[in-house]
Amino acid sequence: MKKVLLASTALVLSAGVAAADVSVGGDGRMGIVSLNGADVSFTSRIRISFSASGETDGGLAFGGSIRADNASTVDGGGDVGTAGSVFVEGAFGKLSMGDVSGAPEAAVGDLSGVGLTGLGDFNEMVYLSNSDRPAARWDYSMGDLGLHVSADNPGPAGDQAYGVAVTYAMGDISMGLGYESVGSSDHIIGGVSAGFGDATVKVIYGTADLAGVDFDQYGASLDYVFGAATVTAFYTKAELGGVSGDAYGIGAAYDLGGGASLKGGIVDGDALTDASYDFGISMSF
Amino acid sequence: MKKVLLASTALVLSAGVAAADVSVGGDGRMGIVSLNGADVSFTSRIRISFSASGETDGGLAFGGSIRADNASTVDGGGDVGTAGSVFVEGAFGKLSMGDVSGAPEAAVGDLSGVGLTGLGDFNEMVYLSNSDRPAARWDYSMGDLGLHVSADNPGPAGDQAYGVAVTYAMGDISMGLGYESVGSSDHIIGGVSAGFGDATVKVIYGTADLAGVDFDQYGASLDYVFGAATVTAFYTKAELGGVSGDAYGIGAAYDLGGGASLKGGIVDGDALTDASYDFGISMSF
Amino acid sequence: MKKVLLASTALVLSAGVAAADVSVGGDGRMGIVSLNGADVSFTSRIRISFSASGETDGGLAFGGSIRADNASTVDGGGDVGTAGSVFVEGAFGKLSMGDVSGAPEAAVGDLSGVGLTGLGDFNEMVYLSNSDRPAARWDYSMGDLGLHVSADNPGPAGDQAYGVAVTYAMGDISMGLGYESVGSSDHIIGGVSAGFGDATVKVIYGTADLAGVDFDQYGASLDYVFGAATVTAFYTKAELGGVSGDAYGIGAAYDLGGGASLKGGIVDGDALTDASYDFGISMSF
């Protein structure tokens, strides 16, 4: 049923053809999961992703990416810029638009996560930007220094989120600091990631004023590589208006080569009634 | 994450393999837009499109096309023939089915449009066909003359639309004339497109009886090419039962090469409270 | 508009590259259909399908497949394992998860169907498994003997379906026998397929206890090949709690080569008020 897809063998064989193109990839997984004390379930997934790229005669790079399961308006909205993204890149830096992270998220990011499925993604930090899409971000690097500026859609959805951030790399250490604001809320967040031989430690701290209510979040993660195996642990805590909760996880991944890995993890903490855990094979195509 | 997608290198390298194949392309855009006086918004899009084709042992060409964002029933319906289309082509002409324009639309088409996003597509004419899908159309050409016959789905949705049209090309001039009918409504529409050096002028006039109510539509567009730039202007007017409205637009596109263009435009007229405008980069993959 | 999609020419030309890849194929059809006495309608379809595969360093095969129209949660759920499937295959057999048939369906399957569209798929047998997804199945073969074990999602949706089955091949004869159970219902089904020169006959019999109500289903199909043409006929009958109905069909397919076939069929019986029929061209990409 499935056949190979080449419209033009000639085009493939001639080097340096300038035409824009689309590559097709994807990811899959297969395993078991129990979330927050629920019965063990099967978990499986296959997702197809497209990455398009081209270059203008003047040397400007352009392109975009979208997953098949996010293509339509109903499912996400690659056609209206609420899923996927497009970019233009040149000497001026890179300008992206669509479902793009705000500047602080691009600079600071998240802690390392565990498990086959992410187990609730408690390793991820909260950001204010990229809620009104298409959002736009400009990234510019000058040697070890990176600048990032972002804005959510200035359209009719209400207050518009803005963000600015800087990143700096120094040998095995990289750090990021960002500020974002939307309406009467704002957020400052910073993080440092440092490599010590086979170990990588990342620490993030963020503090926000959410329309008058204090919100703080912080955490740390450790990745330790033993040959083909990587063990990951994280701890994170968030406090909103005096009420706080934490979560922590530990997991391991074993690279089988060719795009496949065994992955498993356990997550627990105040944020959960019971521990969540999963195990299975993760695939990258 | 994204990898190249070749099931069989051998197949790619051997010329003349008869197997049907699928090519993957797409389009994107990134810019700003203000519609009918609304605040300026970001606009971005990435869409992936598939074009499948094959040839029978007897030399009959066949194939079809669909966009990823229209694939499913929920989003459009490539699987049930309400989006995308398939075709068979041979000495008898080309027979298409699915989301295919009626014969008059295939022969006469629309005026040239402006802008990155189309700005409401006021350059497009109104047609009666292709509202009950899968629709079917047969196209046949004899030298400079083209014949087109179409029918909407004869199924249970009610009256069935029919269309017939002819096209004729004479040097830099091409013309089309079509008739379509559904229930107690019918529509005659004709257009002429003429090239004068770097300029192309298109004029369309259509008159319809919509279940007893008169509907007239007419307009003209001009495309003028200056090197890599094309300037486009259009004017269109429609009159329904004595009430009329017009719209006009001007825009420009600058081809950056490699599939990318800068595009912008302004549209105004009775049909709008305030002018609409946009600007940005358009991408073809 | 459509361009070829190769991220890396180099990768294509170098043999033995270990990277996982994705191939793109699809199917289409175009014709007419009348179901159960309804007016004749056009029928058309184009669907795009993706097949991903890879191999670990240790020689384990893995991959998955999904159609574009089933990719998202809204349309089916490739991302959550309710459509499409993934697999891992090695010396231990093949383990699949997602929208995978239960063991009895994998071993016994369906009768041969007729027509361009399937005409209601009365040639298909009823199975209890694969209603709560992701489902999982393990397939193992030892020479001519095949073993199949399956389970629906053990998660919170209620009773979990289980299935076991064996297949055996002996020259031109292959047979399958399966048992499946969910809650207070169970089902035994067996089938034999035998080739006699250009003819293939398949017979299936299944008997179930559906929470105390008897359900029986049985039928036979014949495929006869005349050069490029195949004529197919089937008869099937089902009886639920003493009420029974039958259906039968006859059809033909003519292989045009290159992935295209002419197909048509007629189906009638107690299960229909009037006969259903269709005719058209079927495409495989």
Short mmCIF file of C-alpha atoms in Angstrom, two decimals, chain A residues 3-7 12 24, chain B residues 3-13, chain C residues 4-9 11-13 17 19-24 51 53:
data_model
loop_
_atom_site.label_atom_id
_atom_site.label_comp_id
_atom_site.label_asym_id
_atom_site.label_seq_id
_atom_site.Cartn_x
_atom_site.Cartn_y
_atom_site.Cartn_z
CA LYS A 3 4.93 3.57 -1.88
CA VAL A 4 7.90 5.85 -2.13
CA LEU A 5 7.21 9.45 -2.88
CA LEU A 6 9.42 11.15 -5.36
CA ALA A 7 7.93 13.39 -7.96
CA VAL A 12 16.93 14.46 -6.34
CA VAL A 24 8.60 14.29 6.64
CA LYS B 3 14.42 12.92 9.04
CA VAL B 4 14.39 12.19 5.37
CA LEU B 5 11.71 9.90 4.10
CA LEU B 6 12.75 7.31 1.63
CA ALA B 7 11.43 3.83 1.95
CA SER B 8 13.62 2.51 -0.82
CA THR B 9 16.77 4.08 -2.14
CA ALA B 10 16.82 1.49 -4.89
CA LEU B 11 13.47 2.64 -6.17
CA VAL B 12 14.63 6.22 -6.28
CA LEU B 13 17.72 5.47 -8.28
CA VAL C 4 9.80 17.25 -4.16
CA LEU C 5 10.66 16.66 -0.58
CA LEU C 6 14.15 15.68 0.22
CA ALA C 7 15.89 17.18 3.17
CA SER C 8 19.21 15.66 2.27
CA THR C 9 20.31 14.40 -1.10
CA LEU C 11 21.47 10.83 2.82
CA VAL C 12 19.50 9.42 -0.09
CA LEU C 13 22.55 8.46 -2.06
CA VAL C 17 22.07 4.86 6.47
CA ALA C 19 18.11 6.59 10.22
CA ALA C 20 14.43 5.84 10.62
CA ASP C 21 12.33 7.09 7.77
CA VAL C 22 8.76 7.83 6.74
CA SER C 23 7.22 6.84 3.42
CA VAL C 24 4.12 8.52 2.08
CA SER C 51 4.42 4.50 7.17
CA SER C 53 10.06 2.50 10.16
#
